[in-house]
Amino acid sequence: MQIKAVKLFENGFVTRPFALGGEDGVDKFENIKYRSSLQNYLIDTGKEVILVDTGMPAEAPSIATDTIYLGSKIKDYVSALADLGYKPEQVSKILVTHKHADHTGELRSFPNAKIYASKEEKEDMEFKGDNVIAVEYKDGAYHNFESSEKIADGVYFLPAKGHTRGNSIVIVENEGLFYMIHGDVTYTDEALYENKLSVVFEDIKLARETLDKVREFIKNNPTVYLSTHTPLGYENLENKKVVDLDNPPEVIPPKDIEQAKKESTGKYVCSVCGYVYDPEKGDPKNGIPAGTKFEDLPADWHCPRCKQSKDKFGEA
């Protein structure tokens, strides 16, 4: 069994209020920055190749707001996969932790793979096709999680609702360790250690319950925590670093980031789900005609995909 990081963006940042302010409020936290990145994960069982999420769409810009910046692009997903030695046709299964675009962007590149997602996420993404499987978590309890679905020997899909209404996590058992691939239960590992929720959730009560379960699992099992939005994710993987909740890692500040100045495209990207508002197209389904600048959108306009408010958007 091998687990590998599919590295997509690097040298970004996320602010402490964004990453930790979900319950206490953003004004309770100093506006410092943590390192951020974007990577997803691959599981090679020796018999099949399983992906956990598939990154941003190849054509999408990096998310960049005052609160989160994914960083500069390393590779598109399929190219990053090729660098690891894999072709799309080798992938048999894709496990979707949740519906956001930085986790589902290149599902289209794997038409022969079976796609596993919770019933709620399948409905929200309007998935169609015989290759899409709505996970029923039919295999009973898994440690302190009340239900699970076994995907392959040593690979388990668990409900972890809150960040989205059908959010899931994946745990891989290998050589006595438990590798937890959690999507966005936290945006940075510092939030795990400090027991704080981010500002991005669809159900804060369920998000709290999920984080409590995750921390309980970690206390009772040697767990390597594989995050999507911090380089600690792949650093933990490379070092087989087991979480010790009583001893948080040293906080390493992000590199000074000089974003190249460029002529504005007029497009804005949602920092939560990656939806891009294009003024040339508008949002006709919600009564916004083509030609409407982002600045001229009504104050109560929300992201068509994840329903976040305008202040969650940044210039693309």
PDB file of C-alpha atoms in Angstrom:
ATOM      1  CA  MET A   1       0.000   0.000   0.000  1.00  0.00           C
ATOM      2  CA  GLN A   2       1.297   3.433  -0.961  1.00  0.00           C
ATOM      3  CA  ILE A   3      -0.202   6.870  -0.357  1.00  0.00           C
ATOM      4  CA  LYS A   4       1.056   9.766  -2.448  1.00  0.00           C
ATOM      5  CA  ALA A   5       0.339  13.499  -2.525  1.00  0.00           C
ATOM      6  CA  VAL A   6      -0.784  15.010  -5.821  1.00  0.00           C
ATOM      7  CA  LYS A   7       0.699  18.505  -5.476  1.00  0.00           C
ATOM      8  CA  LEU A   8      -1.148  21.267  -7.321  1.00  0.00           C
ATOM      9  CA  PHE A   9      -0.503  24.720  -5.743  1.00  0.00           C
ATOM     10  CA  GLU A  10       2.208  25.971  -3.386  1.00  0.00           C
ATOM     11  CA  ASN A  11       3.354  28.997  -1.371  1.00  0.00           C
ATOM     12  CA  GLY A  12      -0.077  30.314  -0.445  1.00  0.00           C
ATOM     13  CA  PHE A  13      -1.533  31.503   2.827  1.00  0.00           C
ATOM     14  CA  VAL A  14      -4.647  31.340   4.960  1.00  0.00           C
ATOM     15  CA  THR A  15      -5.397  33.775   7.759  1.00  0.00           C
ATOM     16  CA  ARG A  16      -5.981  32.743  11.350  1.00  0.00           C
ATOM     17  CA  PRO A  17      -9.470  34.356  11.548  1.00  0.00           C
ATOM     18  CA  PHE A  18     -10.580  32.426   8.435  1.00  0.00           C
ATOM     19  CA  ALA A  19      -9.126  29.120   9.599  1.00  0.00           C
ATOM     20  CA  LEU A  20     -10.168  29.301  13.283  1.00  0.00           C
ATOM     21  CA  GLY A  21     -13.035  31.803  13.566  1.00  0.00           C
ATOM     22  CA  GLY A  22     -16.067  29.666  12.764  1.00  0.00           C
ATOM     23  CA  GLU A  23     -17.496  29.472  16.262  1.00  0.00           C
ATOM     24  CA  ASP A  24     -15.856  32.322  18.170  1.00  0.00           C
ATOM     25  CA  GLY A  25     -15.999  34.916  15.393  1.00  0.00           C
ATOM     26  CA  VAL A  26     -13.207  36.254  13.212  1.00  0.00           C
ATOM     27  CA  ASP A  27     -12.693  39.316  15.403  1.00  0.00           C
ATOM     28  CA  LYS A  28     -11.396  37.101  18.232  1.00  0.00           C
ATOM     29  CA  PHE A  29      -8.230  36.130  16.330  1.00  0.00           C
ATOM     30  CA  GLU A  30      -5.104  38.011  15.379  1.00  0.00           C
ATOM     31  CA  ASN A  31      -4.796  38.409  11.618  1.00  0.00           C
ATOM     32  CA  ILE A  32      -1.648  36.319  11.193  1.00  0.00           C
ATOM     33  CA  LYS A  33      -1.076  33.994   8.253  1.00  0.00           C
ATOM     34  CA  TYR A  34      -0.426  30.268   8.047  1.00  0.00           C
ATOM     35  CA  ARG A  35       1.130  28.428   5.120  1.00  0.00           C
ATOM     36  CA  SER A  36      -1.341  27.177   2.531  1.00  0.00           C
ATOM     37  CA  SER A  37      -1.228  25.002  -0.575  1.00  0.00           C
ATOM     38  CA  LEU A  38      -3.429  22.601  -2.509  1.00  0.00           C
ATOM     39  CA  GLN A  39      -2.855  18.890  -2.826  1.00  0.00           C
ATOM     40  CA  ASN A  40      -5.018  15.821  -3.048  1.00  0.00           C
ATOM     41  CA  TYR A  41      -4.047  12.194  -2.457  1.00  0.00           C
ATOM     42  CA  LEU A  42      -3.656   8.892  -4.286  1.00  0.00           C
ATOM     43  CA  ILE A  43      -3.863   5.411  -2.792  1.00  0.00           C
ATOM     44  CA  ASP A  44      -2.067   2.610  -4.632  1.00  0.00           C
ATOM     45  CA  THR A  45      -3.196  -0.643  -3.036  1.00  0.00           C
ATOM     46  CA  GLY A  46      -1.032  -2.770  -5.315  1.00  0.00           C
ATOM     47  CA  LYS A  47      -4.193  -4.019  -6.985  1.00  0.00           C
ATOM     48  CA  GLU A  48      -5.829  -0.721  -7.941  1.00  0.00           C
ATOM     49  CA  VAL A  49      -5.284   3.015  -7.994  1.00  0.00           C
ATOM     50  CA  ILE A  50      -7.737   5.078  -5.939  1.00  0.00           C
ATOM     51  CA  LEU A  51      -7.896   8.880  -5.933  1.00  0.00           C
ATOM     52  CA  VAL A  52      -9.201  10.982  -3.064  1.00  0.00           C
ATOM     53  CA  ASP A  53     -10.526  14.162  -4.766  1.00  0.00           C
ATOM     54  CA  THR A  54      -9.313  15.595  -8.072  1.00  0.00           C
ATOM     55  CA  GLY A  55      -8.202  19.197  -7.547  1.00  0.00           C
ATOM     56  CA  MET A  56      -9.242  22.403  -9.290  1.00  0.00           C
ATOM     57  CA  PRO A  57     -10.419  22.489 -12.915  1.00  0.00           C
ATOM     58  CA  ALA A  58      -7.342  22.900 -15.119  1.00  0.00           C
ATOM     59  CA  GLU A  59      -8.585  26.230 -16.451  1.00  0.00           C
ATOM     60  CA  ALA A  60      -9.518  27.734 -13.069  1.00  0.00           C
ATOM     61  CA  PRO A  61      -7.404  30.533 -11.580  1.00  0.00           C
ATOM     62  CA  SER A  62      -5.854  30.263  -8.157  1.00  0.00           C
ATOM     63  CA  ILE A  63      -8.211  31.404  -5.414  1.00  0.00           C
ATOM     64  CA  ALA A  64      -6.875  34.666  -4.006  1.00  0.00           C
ATOM     65  CA  THR A  65      -8.625  36.803  -1.406  1.00  0.00           C
ATOM     66  CA  ASP A  66      -7.478  38.711   1.657  1.00  0.00           C
ATOM     67  CA  THR A  67      -8.164  35.601   3.766  1.00  0.00           C
ATOM     68  CA  ILE A  68      -6.982  32.681   1.629  1.00  0.00           C
ATOM     69  CA  TYR A  69      -4.591  32.277  -1.291  1.00  0.00           C
ATOM     70  CA  LEU A  70      -3.986  28.803  -2.692  1.00  0.00           C
ATOM     71  CA  GLY A  71      -0.619  29.869  -4.023  1.00  0.00           C
ATOM     72  CA  SER A  72       1.050  29.569  -7.396  1.00  0.00           C
ATOM     73  CA  LYS A  73       0.084  26.694  -9.648  1.00  0.00           C
ATOM     74  CA  ILE A  74       2.520  23.802  -9.888  1.00  0.00           C
ATOM     75  CA  LYS A  75       0.669  21.572 -12.324  1.00  0.00           C
ATOM     76  CA  ASP A  76      -2.839  20.750 -13.432  1.00  0.00           C
ATOM     77  CA  TYR A  77      -4.181  17.560 -11.844  1.00  0.00           C
ATOM     78  CA  VAL A  78      -3.613  15.143 -14.740  1.00  0.00           C
ATOM     79  CA  SER A  79      -0.052  16.409 -15.270  1.00  0.00           C
ATOM     80  CA  ALA A  80       0.701  16.110 -11.550  1.00  0.00           C
ATOM     81  CA  LEU A  81      -0.643  12.565 -11.652  1.00  0.00           C
ATOM     82  CA  ALA A  82       1.625  11.772 -14.600  1.00  0.00           C
ATOM     83  CA  ASP A  83       4.611  13.033 -12.622  1.00  0.00           C
ATOM     84  CA  LEU A  84       3.787  10.354 -10.041  1.00  0.00           C
ATOM     85  CA  GLY A  85       3.787   7.721 -12.787  1.00  0.00           C
ATOM     86  CA  TYR A  86       0.064   7.217 -13.333  1.00  0.00           C
ATOM     87  CA  LYS A  87      -2.273   7.547 -16.301  1.00  0.00           C
ATOM     88  CA  PRO A  88      -6.011   8.375 -16.014  1.00  0.00           C
ATOM     89  CA  GLU A  89      -6.985   4.948 -17.362  1.00  0.00           C
ATOM     90  CA  GLN A  90      -5.232   3.277 -14.408  1.00  0.00           C
ATOM     91  CA  VAL A  91      -7.602   4.893 -11.904  1.00  0.00           C
ATOM     92  CA  SER A  92     -10.401   2.546 -10.840  1.00  0.00           C
ATOM     93  CA  LYS A  93     -12.087   4.570  -8.065  1.00  0.00           C
ATOM     94  CA  ILE A  94     -12.380   8.196  -6.997  1.00  0.00           C
ATOM     95  CA  LEU A  95     -13.507   9.043  -3.463  1.00  0.00           C
ATOM     96  CA  VAL A  96     -15.046  12.521  -3.243  1.00  0.00           C
ATOM     97  CA  THR A  97     -14.789  14.072   0.208  1.00  0.00           C
ATOM     98  CA  HIS A  98     -17.113  16.929  -0.804  1.00  0.00           C
ATOM     99  CA  LYS A  99     -18.504  18.920  -3.699  1.00  0.00           C
ATOM    100  CA  HIS A 100     -16.266  22.022  -3.778  1.00  0.00           C
ATOM    101  CA  ALA A 101     -14.405  22.704  -7.027  1.00  0.00           C
ATOM    102  CA  ASP A 102     -10.917  22.293  -5.541  1.00  0.00           C
ATOM    103  CA  HIS A 103     -11.865  18.688  -4.762  1.00  0.00           C
ATOM    104  CA  THR A 104     -13.921  17.746  -7.839  1.00  0.00           C
ATOM    105  CA  GLY A 105     -12.428  19.854 -10.627  1.00  0.00           C
ATOM    106  CA  GLU A 106     -11.027  17.058 -12.778  1.00  0.00           C
ATOM    107  CA  LEU A 107     -13.526  14.249 -12.249  1.00  0.00           C
ATOM    108  CA  ARG A 108     -14.209  14.710 -15.960  1.00  0.00           C
ATOM    109  CA  SER A 109     -10.721  13.374 -16.757  1.00  0.00           C
ATOM    110  CA  PHE A 110     -11.542   9.898 -15.437  1.00  0.00           C
ATOM    111  CA  PRO A 111     -14.636   8.688 -17.318  1.00  0.00           C
ATOM    112  CA  ASN A 112     -13.856   5.015 -16.624  1.00  0.00           C
ATOM    113  CA  ALA A 113     -13.447   5.340 -12.854  1.00  0.00           C
ATOM    114  CA  LYS A 114     -16.202   4.653 -10.340  1.00  0.00           C
ATOM    115  CA  ILE A 115     -16.971   7.826  -8.379  1.00  0.00           C
ATOM    116  CA  TYR A 116     -17.948   7.446  -4.729  1.00  0.00           C
ATOM    117  CA  ALA A 117     -19.682  10.303  -2.906  1.00  0.00           C
ATOM    118  CA  SER A 118     -22.241  10.648  -0.144  1.00  0.00           C
ATOM    119  CA  LYS A 119     -25.858  10.786  -1.227  1.00  0.00           C
ATOM    120  CA  GLU A 120     -26.046  14.477  -0.314  1.00  0.00           C
ATOM    121  CA  GLU A 121     -22.965  15.440  -2.336  1.00  0.00           C
ATOM    122  CA  LYS A 122     -24.123  13.338  -5.292  1.00  0.00           C
ATOM    123  CA  GLU A 123     -27.417  15.225  -5.267  1.00  0.00           C
ATOM    124  CA  ASP A 124     -25.791  18.646  -4.886  1.00  0.00           C
ATOM    125  CA  MET A 125     -23.359  18.014  -7.730  1.00  0.00           C
ATOM    126  CA  GLU A 126     -26.155  16.527  -9.869  1.00  0.00           C
ATOM    127  CA  PHE A 127     -23.960  13.563 -10.652  1.00  0.00           C
ATOM    128  CA  LYS A 128     -25.336  11.280 -13.341  1.00  0.00           C
ATOM    129  CA  GLY A 129     -24.080   8.059 -14.868  1.00  0.00           C
ATOM    130  CA  ASP A 130     -23.762   4.410 -13.974  1.00  0.00           C
ATOM    131  CA  ASN A 131     -20.234   5.013 -12.670  1.00  0.00           C
ATOM    132  CA  VAL A 132     -21.454   7.277  -9.834  1.00  0.00           C
ATOM    133  CA  ILE A 133     -22.109   5.505  -6.534  1.00  0.00           C
ATOM    134  CA  ALA A 134     -24.011   7.096  -3.657  1.00  0.00           C
ATOM    135  CA  VAL A 135     -22.229   5.780  -0.581  1.00  0.00           C
ATOM    136  CA  GLU A 136     -24.607   4.317   1.994  1.00  0.00           C
ATOM    137  CA  TYR A 137     -22.033   3.698   4.774  1.00  0.00           C
ATOM    138  CA  LYS A 138     -23.435   0.191   5.027  1.00  0.00           C
ATOM    139  CA  ASP A 139     -20.522  -1.564   6.748  1.00  0.00           C
ATOM    140  CA  GLY A 140     -21.235  -0.615  10.337  1.00  0.00           C
ATOM    141  CA  ALA A 141     -19.276   1.342  12.916  1.00  0.00           C
ATOM    142  CA  TYR A 142     -15.604   2.143  12.471  1.00  0.00           C
ATOM    143  CA  HIS A 143     -13.919   2.868  15.820  1.00  0.00           C
ATOM    144  CA  ASN A 144     -15.830   5.909  17.170  1.00  0.00           C
ATOM    145  CA  PHE A 145     -17.551   6.699  13.847  1.00  0.00           C
ATOM    146  CA  GLU A 146     -21.070   5.325  13.813  1.00  0.00           C
ATOM    147  CA  SER A 147     -20.978   4.113  10.200  1.00  0.00           C
ATOM    148  CA  SER A 148     -18.561   3.403   7.374  1.00  0.00           C
ATOM    149  CA  GLU A 149     -18.118   1.870   3.959  1.00  0.00           C
ATOM    150  CA  LYS A 150     -15.163  -0.344   3.134  1.00  0.00           C
ATOM    151  CA  ILE A 151     -13.831   0.677  -0.290  1.00  0.00           C
ATOM    152  CA  ALA A 152     -10.898  -1.745  -0.428  1.00  0.00           C
ATOM    153  CA  ASP A 153      -8.782  -3.667   2.060  1.00  0.00           C
ATOM    154  CA  GLY A 154      -7.611  -1.042   4.557  1.00  0.00           C
ATOM    155  CA  VAL A 155      -9.509   1.840   2.911  1.00  0.00           C
ATOM    156  CA  TYR A 156     -12.638   3.239   4.623  1.00  0.00           C
ATOM    157  CA  PHE A 157     -15.077   6.009   3.717  1.00  0.00           C
ATOM    158  CA  LEU A 158     -16.694   7.728   6.728  1.00  0.00           C
ATOM    159  CA  PRO A 159     -19.424  10.368   7.127  1.00  0.00           C
ATOM    160  CA  ALA A 160     -18.073  13.674   8.466  1.00  0.00           C
ATOM    161  CA  LYS A 161     -20.848  16.188   7.896  1.00  0.00           C
ATOM    162  CA  GLY A 162     -20.708  19.899   8.577  1.00  0.00           C
ATOM    163  CA  HIS A 163     -18.266  21.570   6.208  1.00  0.00           C
ATOM    164  CA  THR A 164     -20.819  20.507   3.610  1.00  0.00           C
ATOM    165  CA  ARG A 165     -24.006  18.635   4.285  1.00  0.00           C
ATOM    166  CA  GLY A 166     -22.565  15.394   2.925  1.00  0.00           C
ATOM    167  CA  ASN A 167     -18.876  15.796   3.752  1.00  0.00           C
ATOM    168  CA  SER A 168     -16.863  12.594   4.180  1.00  0.00           C
ATOM    169  CA  ILE A 169     -13.358  11.558   5.177  1.00  0.00           C
ATOM    170  CA  VAL A 170     -11.156   8.646   4.121  1.00  0.00           C
ATOM    171  CA  ILE A 171      -8.983   6.572   6.430  1.00  0.00           C
ATOM    172  CA  VAL A 172      -6.265   4.268   5.140  1.00  0.00           C
ATOM    173  CA  GLU A 173      -4.769   1.632   7.422  1.00  0.00           C
ATOM    174  CA  ASN A 174      -1.162   0.818   6.597  1.00  0.00           C
ATOM    175  CA  GLU A 175       1.667  -0.679   8.650  1.00  0.00           C
ATOM    176  CA  GLY A 176       0.042   0.073  11.990  1.00  0.00           C
ATOM    177  CA  LEU A 177      -0.823   3.692  11.181  1.00  0.00           C
ATOM    178  CA  PHE A 178      -4.098   5.378  10.284  1.00  0.00           C
ATOM    179  CA  TYR A 179      -3.833   7.940   7.477  1.00  0.00           C
ATOM    180  CA  MET A 180      -6.748  10.381   7.706  1.00  0.00           C
ATOM    181  CA  ILE A 181      -7.531  12.186   4.442  1.00  0.00           C
ATOM    182  CA  HIS A 182     -10.126  14.642   5.641  1.00  0.00           C
ATOM    183  CA  GLY A 183     -10.846  17.142   2.868  1.00  0.00           C
ATOM    184  CA  ASP A 184     -11.601  20.386   4.703  1.00  0.00           C
ATOM    185  CA  VAL A 185     -12.541  19.376   8.233  1.00  0.00           C
ATOM    186  CA  THR A 186      -9.824  21.953   8.943  1.00  0.00           C
ATOM    187  CA  TYR A 187      -8.041  24.287   6.529  1.00  0.00           C
ATOM    188  CA  THR A 188      -4.824  24.186   8.518  1.00  0.00           C
ATOM    189  CA  ASP A 189      -3.472  21.727  11.062  1.00  0.00           C
ATOM    190  CA  GLU A 190      -3.202  24.501  13.641  1.00  0.00           C
ATOM    191  CA  ALA A 191      -7.018  24.437  13.811  1.00  0.00           C
ATOM    192  CA  LEU A 192      -6.972  20.716  14.634  1.00  0.00           C
ATOM    193  CA  TYR A 193      -4.579  21.277  17.538  1.00  0.00           C
ATOM    194  CA  GLU A 194      -6.475  24.330  18.807  1.00  0.00           C
ATOM    195  CA  ASN A 195      -9.856  22.575  18.339  1.00  0.00           C
ATOM    196  CA  LYS A 196     -11.330  25.343  16.176  1.00  0.00           C
ATOM    197  CA  LEU A 197     -13.646  25.385  13.156  1.00  0.00           C
ATOM    198  CA  SER A 198     -13.101  27.458  10.044  1.00  0.00           C
ATOM    199  CA  VAL A 199     -15.644  30.018   8.852  1.00  0.00           C
ATOM    200  CA  VAL A 200     -16.721  27.673   6.026  1.00  0.00           C
ATOM    201  CA  PHE A 201     -19.535  25.299   6.949  1.00  0.00           C
ATOM    202  CA  GLU A 202     -23.063  24.399   5.921  1.00  0.00           C
ATOM    203  CA  ASP A 203     -24.026  23.112   9.364  1.00  0.00           C
ATOM    204  CA  ILE A 204     -21.954  24.362  12.282  1.00  0.00           C
ATOM    205  CA  LYS A 205     -23.481  21.912  14.784  1.00  0.00           C
ATOM    206  CA  LEU A 206     -22.525  18.936  12.610  1.00  0.00           C
ATOM    207  CA  ALA A 207     -19.127  20.469  11.857  1.00  0.00           C
ATOM    208  CA  ARG A 208     -18.435  20.626  15.609  1.00  0.00           C
ATOM    209  CA  GLU A 209     -19.565  17.023  16.081  1.00  0.00           C
ATOM    210  CA  THR A 210     -17.270  15.914  13.254  1.00  0.00           C
ATOM    211  CA  LEU A 211     -14.218  17.724  14.626  1.00  0.00           C
ATOM    212  CA  ASP A 212     -14.908  16.193  18.045  1.00  0.00           C
ATOM    213  CA  LYS A 213     -15.027  12.703  16.481  1.00  0.00           C
ATOM    214  CA  VAL A 214     -11.843  13.342  14.530  1.00  0.00           C
ATOM    215  CA  ARG A 215      -9.984  14.453  17.655  1.00  0.00           C
ATOM    216  CA  GLU A 216     -11.313  11.492  19.656  1.00  0.00           C
ATOM    217  CA  PHE A 217     -10.154   9.099  16.936  1.00  0.00           C
ATOM    218  CA  ILE A 218      -6.722  10.724  16.880  1.00  0.00           C
ATOM    219  CA  LYS A 219      -6.388  10.458  20.663  1.00  0.00           C
ATOM    220  CA  ASN A 220      -7.000   6.711  20.499  1.00  0.00           C
ATOM    221  CA  ASN A 221      -5.237   5.729  17.275  1.00  0.00           C
ATOM    222  CA  PRO A 222      -1.813   6.602  15.775  1.00  0.00           C
ATOM    223  CA  THR A 223      -2.991   8.961  13.052  1.00  0.00           C
ATOM    224  CA  VAL A 224      -1.186  10.758  10.249  1.00  0.00           C
ATOM    225  CA  TYR A 225      -3.331  13.802   9.358  1.00  0.00           C
ATOM    226  CA  LEU A 226      -3.370  14.467   5.616  1.00  0.00           C
ATOM    227  CA  SER A 227      -4.697  17.944   4.899  1.00  0.00           C
ATOM    228  CA  THR A 228      -5.628  19.475   1.558  1.00  0.00           C
ATOM    229  CA  HIS A 229      -4.826  23.146   2.176  1.00  0.00           C
ATOM    230  CA  THR A 230      -1.537  23.170   4.076  1.00  0.00           C
ATOM    231  CA  PRO A 231       1.889  21.775   3.175  1.00  0.00           C
ATOM    232  CA  LEU A 232       1.773  20.074   6.571  1.00  0.00           C
ATOM    233  CA  GLY A 233      -0.434  17.542   4.764  1.00  0.00           C
ATOM    234  CA  TYR A 234       2.285  16.167   2.516  1.00  0.00           C
ATOM    235  CA  GLU A 235       5.002  16.863   5.099  1.00  0.00           C
ATOM    236  CA  ASN A 236       3.111  14.674   7.591  1.00  0.00           C
ATOM    237  CA  LEU A 237       2.823  11.990   4.913  1.00  0.00           C
ATOM    238  CA  GLU A 238       6.516  12.097   3.985  1.00  0.00           C
ATOM    239  CA  ASN A 239       7.578  11.898   7.648  1.00  0.00           C
ATOM    240  CA  LYS A 240       4.826   9.509   8.793  1.00  0.00           C
ATOM    241  CA  LYS A 241       4.236  12.064  11.538  1.00  0.00           C
ATOM    242  CA  VAL A 242       1.654  10.906  14.062  1.00  0.00           C
ATOM    243  CA  VAL A 243      -0.547  13.621  15.580  1.00  0.00           C
ATOM    244  CA  ASP A 244       0.109  14.436  19.230  1.00  0.00           C
ATOM    245  CA  LEU A 245      -2.661  16.827  20.204  1.00  0.00           C
ATOM    246  CA  ASP A 246      -0.755  17.935  23.302  1.00  0.00           C
ATOM    247  CA  ASN A 247       2.273  18.996  21.274  1.00  0.00           C
ATOM    248  CA  PRO A 248       1.363  21.131  18.261  1.00  0.00           C
ATOM    249  CA  PRO A 249       3.971  21.640  15.534  1.00  0.00           C
ATOM    250  CA  GLU A 250       5.912  24.879  15.320  1.00  0.00           C
ATOM    251  CA  VAL A 251       4.070  27.455  13.218  1.00  0.00           C
ATOM    252  CA  ILE A 252       6.121  28.298  10.137  1.00  0.00           C
ATOM    253  CA  PRO A 253       5.106  31.611   8.569  1.00  0.00           C
ATOM    254  CA  PRO A 254       4.391  31.633   4.830  1.00  0.00           C
ATOM    255  CA  LYS A 255       6.922  33.062   2.451  1.00  0.00           C
ATOM    256  CA  ASP A 256       6.553  36.704   1.494  1.00  0.00           C
ATOM    257  CA  ILE A 257       4.183  36.543  -1.448  1.00  0.00           C
ATOM    258  CA  GLU A 258       4.490  39.157  -4.169  1.00  0.00           C
ATOM    259  CA  GLN A 259       1.536  38.517  -6.432  1.00  0.00           C
ATOM    260  CA  ALA A 260       2.263  39.796  -9.903  1.00  0.00           C
ATOM    261  CA  LYS A 261       0.220  42.860 -10.733  1.00  0.00           C
ATOM    262  CA  LYS A 262      -1.963  42.283 -13.720  1.00  0.00           C
ATOM    263  CA  GLU A 263      -4.710  43.968 -15.625  1.00  0.00           C
ATOM    264  CA  SER A 264      -8.037  43.105 -14.052  1.00  0.00           C
ATOM    265  CA  THR A 265     -10.106  40.498 -15.870  1.00  0.00           C
ATOM    266  CA  GLY A 266     -13.252  41.570 -14.072  1.00  0.00           C
ATOM    267  CA  LYS A 267     -13.728  37.971 -12.952  1.00  0.00           C
ATOM    268  CA  TYR A 268     -14.056  37.046  -9.279  1.00  0.00           C
ATOM    269  CA  VAL A 269     -13.571  33.622  -7.693  1.00  0.00           C
ATOM    270  CA  CYS A 270     -15.315  32.203  -4.613  1.00  0.00           C
ATOM    271  CA  SER A 271     -12.744  31.368  -1.945  1.00  0.00           C
ATOM    272  CA  VAL A 272     -14.955  28.563  -0.640  1.00  0.00           C
ATOM    273  CA  CYS A 273     -15.925  26.515  -3.691  1.00  0.00           C
ATOM    274  CA  GLY A 274     -13.949  27.969  -6.607  1.00  0.00           C
ATOM    275  CA  TYR A 275     -16.946  29.246  -8.601  1.00  0.00           C
ATOM    276  CA  VAL A 276     -15.830  31.988 -10.999  1.00  0.00           C
ATOM    277  CA  TYR A 277     -18.175  34.929 -11.613  1.00  0.00           C
ATOM    278  CA  ASP A 278     -17.659  36.176 -15.163  1.00  0.00           C
ATOM    279  CA  PRO A 279     -19.289  39.569 -15.859  1.00  0.00           C
ATOM    280  CA  GLU A 280     -19.530  38.713 -19.549  1.00  0.00           C
ATOM    281  CA  LYS A 281     -21.874  35.845 -18.651  1.00  0.00           C
ATOM    282  CA  GLY A 282     -23.542  37.220 -15.519  1.00  0.00           C
ATOM    283  CA  ASP A 283     -25.732  34.879 -13.502  1.00  0.00           C
ATOM    284  CA  PRO A 284     -28.931  34.602 -15.571  1.00  0.00           C
ATOM    285  CA  LYS A 285     -30.372  31.764 -13.462  1.00  0.00           C
ATOM    286  CA  ASN A 286     -30.490  34.201 -10.555  1.00  0.00           C
ATOM    287  CA  GLY A 287     -31.623  37.239 -12.497  1.00  0.00           C
ATOM    288  CA  ILE A 288     -28.198  38.768 -13.160  1.00  0.00           C
ATOM    289  CA  PRO A 289     -27.871  39.686 -16.864  1.00  0.00           C
ATOM    290  CA  ALA A 290     -24.676  39.362 -18.887  1.00  0.00           C
ATOM    291  CA  GLY A 291     -22.541  42.471 -18.653  1.00  0.00           C
ATOM    292  CA  THR A 292     -23.090  43.007 -14.916  1.00  0.00           C
ATOM    293  CA  LYS A 293     -19.848  43.898 -13.148  1.00  0.00           C
ATOM    294  CA  PHE A 294     -19.122  42.138  -9.873  1.00  0.00           C
ATOM    295  CA  GLU A 295     -19.140  45.488  -8.092  1.00  0.00           C
ATOM    296  CA  ASP A 296     -22.691  46.082  -9.347  1.00  0.00           C
ATOM    297  CA  LEU A 297     -24.133  42.816  -8.063  1.00  0.00           C
ATOM    298  CA  PRO A 298     -26.848  43.268  -5.414  1.00  0.00           C
ATOM    299  CA  ALA A 299     -25.623  43.207  -1.820  1.00  0.00           C
ATOM    300  CA  ASP A 300     -27.665  40.069  -1.143  1.00  0.00           C
ATOM    301  CA  TRP A 301     -26.298  38.149  -4.141  1.00  0.00           C
ATOM    302  CA  HIS A 302     -24.768  34.812  -3.177  1.00  0.00           C
ATOM    303  CA  CYS A 303     -22.489  32.304  -4.869  1.00  0.00           C
ATOM    304  CA  PRO A 304     -24.713  30.151  -7.130  1.00  0.00           C
ATOM    305  CA  ARG A 305     -22.780  27.037  -6.168  1.00  0.00           C
ATOM    306  CA  CYS A 306     -22.190  27.213  -2.398  1.00  0.00           C
ATOM    307  CA  LYS A 307     -24.427  30.175  -1.359  1.00  0.00           C
ATOM    308  CA  GLN A 308     -21.619  32.160   0.263  1.00  0.00           C
ATOM    309  CA  SER A 309     -21.886  35.966   0.286  1.00  0.00           C
ATOM    310  CA  LYS A 310     -20.001  38.397  -1.950  1.00  0.00           C
ATOM    311  CA  ASP A 311     -17.327  39.041   0.653  1.00  0.00           C
ATOM    312  CA  LYS A 312     -16.026  35.492   0.140  1.00  0.00           C
ATOM    313  CA  PHE A 313     -14.992  36.386  -3.442  1.00  0.00           C
ATOM    314  CA  GLY A 314     -11.610  37.648  -4.604  1.00  0.00           C
ATOM    315  CA  GLU A 315     -10.363  39.007  -7.897  1.00  0.00           C
ATOM    316  CA  ALA A 316      -9.358  36.253 -10.328  1.00  0.00           C
TER     317      ALA A 316
END
